[in-house]
PDB file of C-alpha atoms in Angstrom:
ATOM      1  CA  MET A   2      -3.409 -24.034 -12.384  1.00 55.00           C
ATOM      2  CA  ASN A   3      -1.838 -22.246 -15.099  1.00 70.00           C
ATOM      3  CA  LEU A   4      -2.244 -18.566 -13.876  1.00 80.00           C
ATOM      4  CA  PHE A   5       1.408 -18.158 -13.969  1.00 90.00           C
ATOM      5  CA  THR A   6       4.058 -19.471 -16.692  1.00 91.00           C
ATOM      6  CA  SER A   7       7.181 -21.040 -15.513  1.00 92.00           C
ATOM      7  CA  ASP A   8       9.004 -17.606 -16.058  1.00 95.00           C
ATOM      8  CA  GLU A   9       6.333 -15.995 -14.083  1.00 95.00           C
ATOM      9  CA  GLN A  10       6.485 -18.171 -11.356  1.00 93.00           C
ATOM     10  CA  GLN A  11      10.486 -17.970 -11.029  1.00 95.00           C
ATOM     11  CA  GLN A  12       9.810 -14.019 -11.063  1.00 96.00           C
ATOM     12  CA  ILE A  13       7.780 -14.317  -8.324  1.00 96.00           C
ATOM     13  CA  ILE A  14      10.080 -16.558  -6.468  1.00 94.00           C
ATOM     14  CA  GLN A  15      13.122 -14.292  -7.169  1.00 96.00           C
ATOM     15  CA  ALA A  16      11.004 -11.444  -5.844  1.00 96.00           C
ATOM     16  CA  ILE A  17      10.332 -13.366  -2.652  1.00 94.00           C
ATOM     17  CA  ARG A  18      14.255 -14.319  -2.362  1.00 92.00           C
ATOM     18  CA  SER A  19      15.438 -10.615  -2.773  1.00 93.00           C
ATOM     19  CA  ALA A  20      12.679  -9.408  -0.016  1.00 92.00           C
ATOM     20  CA  GLU A  21      14.320 -11.987   2.241  1.00 90.00           C
ATOM     21  CA  LEU A  22      17.894 -11.233   1.657  1.00 89.00           C
ATOM     22  CA  GLU A  23      18.048  -8.353   4.109  1.00 86.00           C
ATOM     23  CA  THR A  24      15.625  -9.632   6.802  1.00 88.00           C
ATOM     24  CA  SER A  25      14.654 -12.535   9.088  1.00 86.00           C
ATOM     25  CA  GLY A  26      11.290 -12.354   7.787  1.00 88.00           C
ATOM     26  CA  GLU A  27       9.628 -15.182   5.829  1.00 90.00           C
ATOM     27  CA  ILE A  28       7.309 -14.677   2.739  1.00 94.00           C
ATOM     28  CA  ARG A  29       4.998 -17.285   1.078  1.00 95.00           C
ATOM     29  CA  VAL A  30       2.768 -17.243  -1.765  1.00 96.00           C
ATOM     30  CA  HIS A  31      -0.202 -19.694  -2.034  1.00 96.00           C
ATOM     31  CA  LEU A  32      -2.332 -20.381  -4.903  1.00 96.00           C
ATOM     32  CA  GLU A  33      -5.549 -22.520  -5.069  1.00 95.00           C
ATOM     33  CA  LEU A  34      -8.348 -22.716  -7.638  1.00 94.00           C
ATOM     34  CA  HIS A  35     -11.144 -22.071  -5.048  1.00 96.00           C
ATOM     35  CA  CYS A  36     -11.547 -20.630  -1.720  1.00 97.00           C
ATOM     36  CA  PRO A  37     -13.157 -23.350   0.567  1.00 96.00           C
ATOM     37  CA  THR A  38     -14.486 -20.705   2.970  1.00 95.00           C
ATOM     38  CA  PRO A  39     -16.819 -17.867   2.706  1.00 95.00           C
ATOM     39  CA  ASP A  40     -14.352 -15.521   4.109  1.00 96.00           C
ATOM     40  CA  VAL A  41     -11.143 -15.353   2.106  1.00 97.00           C
ATOM     41  CA  ILE A  42      -9.192 -14.137   5.344  1.00 96.00           C
ATOM     42  CA  GLU A  43     -10.273 -17.330   7.357  1.00 97.00           C
ATOM     43  CA  ARG A  44      -9.010 -19.524   4.449  1.00 98.00           C
ATOM     44  CA  ALA A  45      -5.529 -17.448   4.353  1.00 97.00           C
ATOM     45  CA  VAL A  46      -5.318 -18.211   8.393  1.00 97.00           C
ATOM     46  CA  GLN A  47      -5.791 -21.684   7.718  1.00 97.00           C
ATOM     47  CA  VAL A  48      -3.348 -21.944   4.928  1.00 97.00           C
ATOM     48  CA  PHE A  49      -0.737 -19.892   6.924  1.00 96.00           C
ATOM     49  CA  ARG A  50      -1.006 -22.202   9.729  1.00 96.00           C
ATOM     50  CA  GLN A  51      -0.612 -25.412   7.091  1.00 95.00           C
ATOM     51  CA  LEU A  52       2.394 -23.995   6.024  1.00 94.00           C
ATOM     52  CA  SER A  53       3.906 -23.791   9.728  1.00 91.00           C
ATOM     53  CA  MET A  54       4.165 -19.739   8.941  1.00 91.00           C
ATOM     54  CA  ASP A  55       2.942 -19.411  12.541  1.00 91.00           C
ATOM     55  CA  ARG A  56       6.087 -21.262  14.031  1.00 88.00           C
ATOM     56  CA  THR A  57       8.758 -18.863  12.725  1.00 84.00           C
ATOM     57  CA  ALA A  58      11.275 -17.776  15.595  1.00 84.00           C
ATOM     58  CA  GLN A  59       9.917 -14.066  15.435  1.00 88.00           C
ATOM     59  CA  ARG A  60       6.581 -14.478  14.395  1.00 92.00           C
ATOM     60  CA  ASN A  61       7.381 -12.619  11.188  1.00 92.00           C
ATOM     61  CA  GLY A  62       5.861 -14.447   8.370  1.00 93.00           C
ATOM     62  CA  VAL A  63       3.682 -12.938   5.539  1.00 95.00           C
ATOM     63  CA  LEU A  64       1.534 -14.824   3.252  1.00 97.00           C
ATOM     64  CA  PHE A  65       0.202 -13.772  -0.113  1.00 97.00           C
ATOM     65  CA  TYR A  66      -3.016 -16.219  -0.675  1.00 97.00           C
ATOM     66  CA  LEU A  67      -4.923 -16.196  -4.233  1.00 96.00           C
ATOM     67  CA  ALA A  68      -7.869 -18.197  -5.488  1.00 96.00           C
ATOM     68  CA  THR A  69      -7.714 -17.936  -8.843  1.00 92.00           C
ATOM     69  CA  GLU A  70     -11.155 -18.716 -10.109  1.00 93.00           C
ATOM     70  CA  ASP A  71     -13.024 -17.077  -7.238  1.00 94.00           C
ATOM     71  CA  HIS A  72     -10.788 -13.693  -7.791  1.00 92.00           C
ATOM     72  CA  LYS A  73     -10.177 -13.730  -3.868  1.00 95.00           C
ATOM     73  CA  PHE A  74      -6.793 -12.800  -2.507  1.00 96.00           C
ATOM     74  CA  ALA A  75      -5.439 -12.074   0.977  1.00 96.00           C
ATOM     75  CA  VAL A  76      -2.137 -10.782   2.626  1.00 96.00           C
ATOM     76  CA  LEU A  77      -1.472 -11.891   6.130  1.00 94.00           C
ATOM     77  CA  GLY A  78       0.961 -10.984   8.269  1.00 94.00           C
ATOM     78  CA  ASP A  79       1.842 -12.900  11.591  1.00 94.00           C
ATOM     79  CA  GLU A  80       1.668 -11.349  15.035  1.00 93.00           C
ATOM     80  CA  GLY A  81       5.217 -10.158  15.453  1.00 92.00           C
ATOM     81  CA  ILE A  82       5.080  -8.054  12.138  1.00 91.00           C
ATOM     82  CA  ASP A  83       1.327  -7.190  12.389  1.00 90.00           C
ATOM     83  CA  LYS A  84       2.072  -5.094  15.718  1.00 91.00           C
ATOM     84  CA  VAL A  85       4.765  -2.774  14.081  1.00 92.00           C
ATOM     85  CA  VAL A  86       3.886  -1.992  10.288  1.00 90.00           C
ATOM     86  CA  PRO A  87       1.450   1.010   9.936  1.00 88.00           C
ATOM     87  CA  ASN A  88      -2.268   0.395  10.566  1.00 87.00           C
ATOM     88  CA  ASP A  89      -3.039   0.652   6.754  1.00 91.00           C
ATOM     89  CA  PHE A  90      -0.069  -1.350   5.366  1.00 92.00           C
ATOM     90  CA  TRP A  91      -1.973  -4.593   4.646  1.00 92.00           C
ATOM     91  CA  GLU A  92      -5.041  -2.558   2.946  1.00 93.00           C
ATOM     92  CA  THR A  93      -2.598  -0.557   1.161  1.00 94.00           C
ATOM     93  CA  THR A  94      -0.360  -3.513  -0.480  1.00 95.00           C
ATOM     94  CA  LYS A  95      -3.697  -5.216  -1.433  1.00 95.00           C
ATOM     95  CA  ASP A  96      -4.797  -1.776  -3.393  1.00 96.00           C
ATOM     96  CA  ILE A  97      -1.565  -1.766  -5.528  1.00 96.00           C
ATOM     97  CA  MET A  98      -1.966  -5.396  -5.963  1.00 96.00           C
ATOM     98  CA  ARG A  99      -5.451  -5.381  -6.840  1.00 96.00           C
ATOM     99  CA  GLU A 100      -4.881  -2.484  -9.197  1.00 97.00           C
ATOM    100  CA  ASN A 101      -2.167  -4.591 -11.022  1.00 96.00           C
ATOM    101  CA  PHE A 102      -4.711  -7.769 -10.960  1.00 95.00           C
ATOM    102  CA  ARG A 103      -7.782  -5.882 -12.697  1.00 94.00           C
ATOM    103  CA  ALA A 104      -5.326  -5.008 -15.007  1.00 96.00           C
ATOM    104  CA  GLY A 105      -4.158  -8.614 -15.865  1.00 92.00           C
ATOM    105  CA  ARG A 106      -0.750  -7.942 -14.289  1.00 95.00           C
ATOM    106  CA  PHE A 107      -0.680 -10.780 -11.626  1.00 94.00           C
ATOM    107  CA  THR A 108       3.119 -11.408 -11.617  1.00 96.00           C
ATOM    108  CA  GLN A 109       3.710  -7.724 -11.244  1.00 97.00           C
ATOM    109  CA  GLY A 110       1.016  -7.491  -8.570  1.00 96.00           C
ATOM    110  CA  PHE A 111       2.582 -10.216  -6.713  1.00 97.00           C
ATOM    111  CA  CYS A 112       6.109  -8.778  -7.106  1.00 97.00           C
ATOM    112  CA  LEU A 113       5.185  -5.365  -6.025  1.00 97.00           C
ATOM    113  CA  GLY A 114       3.285  -6.709  -2.888  1.00 97.00           C
ATOM    114  CA  ILE A 115       6.303  -8.849  -2.023  1.00 96.00           C
ATOM    115  CA  GLU A 116       8.576  -5.888  -2.621  1.00 96.00           C
ATOM    116  CA  ARG A 117       6.497  -3.874  -0.039  1.00 94.00           C
ATOM    117  CA  ALA A 118       6.428  -6.600   2.678  1.00 94.00           C
ATOM    118  CA  GLY A 119      10.061  -6.893   2.216  1.00 93.00           C
ATOM    119  CA  GLN A 120      10.719  -3.366   2.815  1.00 93.00           C
ATOM    120  CA  GLN A 121       8.726  -3.400   6.209  1.00 91.00           C
ATOM    121  CA  LEU A 122      10.368  -6.699   7.218  1.00 90.00           C
ATOM    122  CA  ARG A 123      13.847  -4.984   6.421  1.00 91.00           C
ATOM    123  CA  GLN A 124      12.759  -2.194   8.779  1.00 92.00           C
ATOM    124  CA  TYR A 125      11.489  -3.972  11.590  1.00 91.00           C
ATOM    125  CA  PHE A 126      13.497  -7.675  11.338  1.00 90.00           C
ATOM    126  CA  PRO A 127      16.792  -7.121   9.791  1.00 89.00           C
ATOM    127  CA  ARG A 128      18.753 -10.095   8.824  1.00 82.00           C
ATOM    128  CA  LEU A 129      20.580 -11.819  11.680  1.00 73.00           C
ATOM    129  CA  ASP A 130      24.047 -13.287  11.470  1.00 67.00           C
ATOM    130  CA  ASN A 131      22.704 -16.858  12.210  1.00 62.00           C
ATOM    131  CA  ASP A 132      19.383 -16.446  10.273  1.00 63.00           C
ATOM    132  CA  SER A 133      18.113 -19.373   8.327  1.00 62.00           C
ATOM    133  CA  ASN A 134      15.743 -19.448   5.629  1.00 59.00           C
ATOM    134  CA  GLU A 135      12.859 -20.948   7.571  1.00 63.00           C
ATOM    135  CA  LEU A 136      10.321 -21.635   5.036  1.00 62.00           C
ATOM    136  CA  SER A 137      10.338 -22.564   1.145  1.00 62.00           C
ATOM    137  CA  ASP A 138      10.410 -19.803  -1.245  1.00 64.00           C
ATOM    138  CA  GLU A 139       8.373 -22.055  -3.579  1.00 76.00           C
ATOM    139  CA  ILE A 140       4.721 -21.309  -4.735  1.00 79.00           C
ATOM    140  CA  SER A 141       2.401 -23.569  -2.650  1.00 78.00           C
ATOM    141  CA  HIS A 142      -0.661 -24.958  -4.002  1.00 81.00           C
TER     142      HIS A 142
END
């Protein structure tokens, strides 16, 4: 899966780390070639659980999922953050990402989506004194 160069992967990981600096929230990016289910949201939920994102203390994980060959992606927030963000937040985040993806700017699309998620996480889930990074920042496959 060579959608991202090593430098581009590092840019995405750095965007995750920057977004998580001021929040207790957790952000993950997961890439696979094909979405094995007809519904991309169904697959994103499966990946969310496989990555133990549903086990964070405040239920404030956000998953960015992309099936590269199928051109399908999803942005999924756990129940804690889903309750507090504006109703159209995930859709408007996907719109910004989709615009960049269509122009071939995948790294920028991910970084902008991650930055937006980080802003919401900071607002509703500020970093706690005893906060620890509960999940890896690396891109999973």
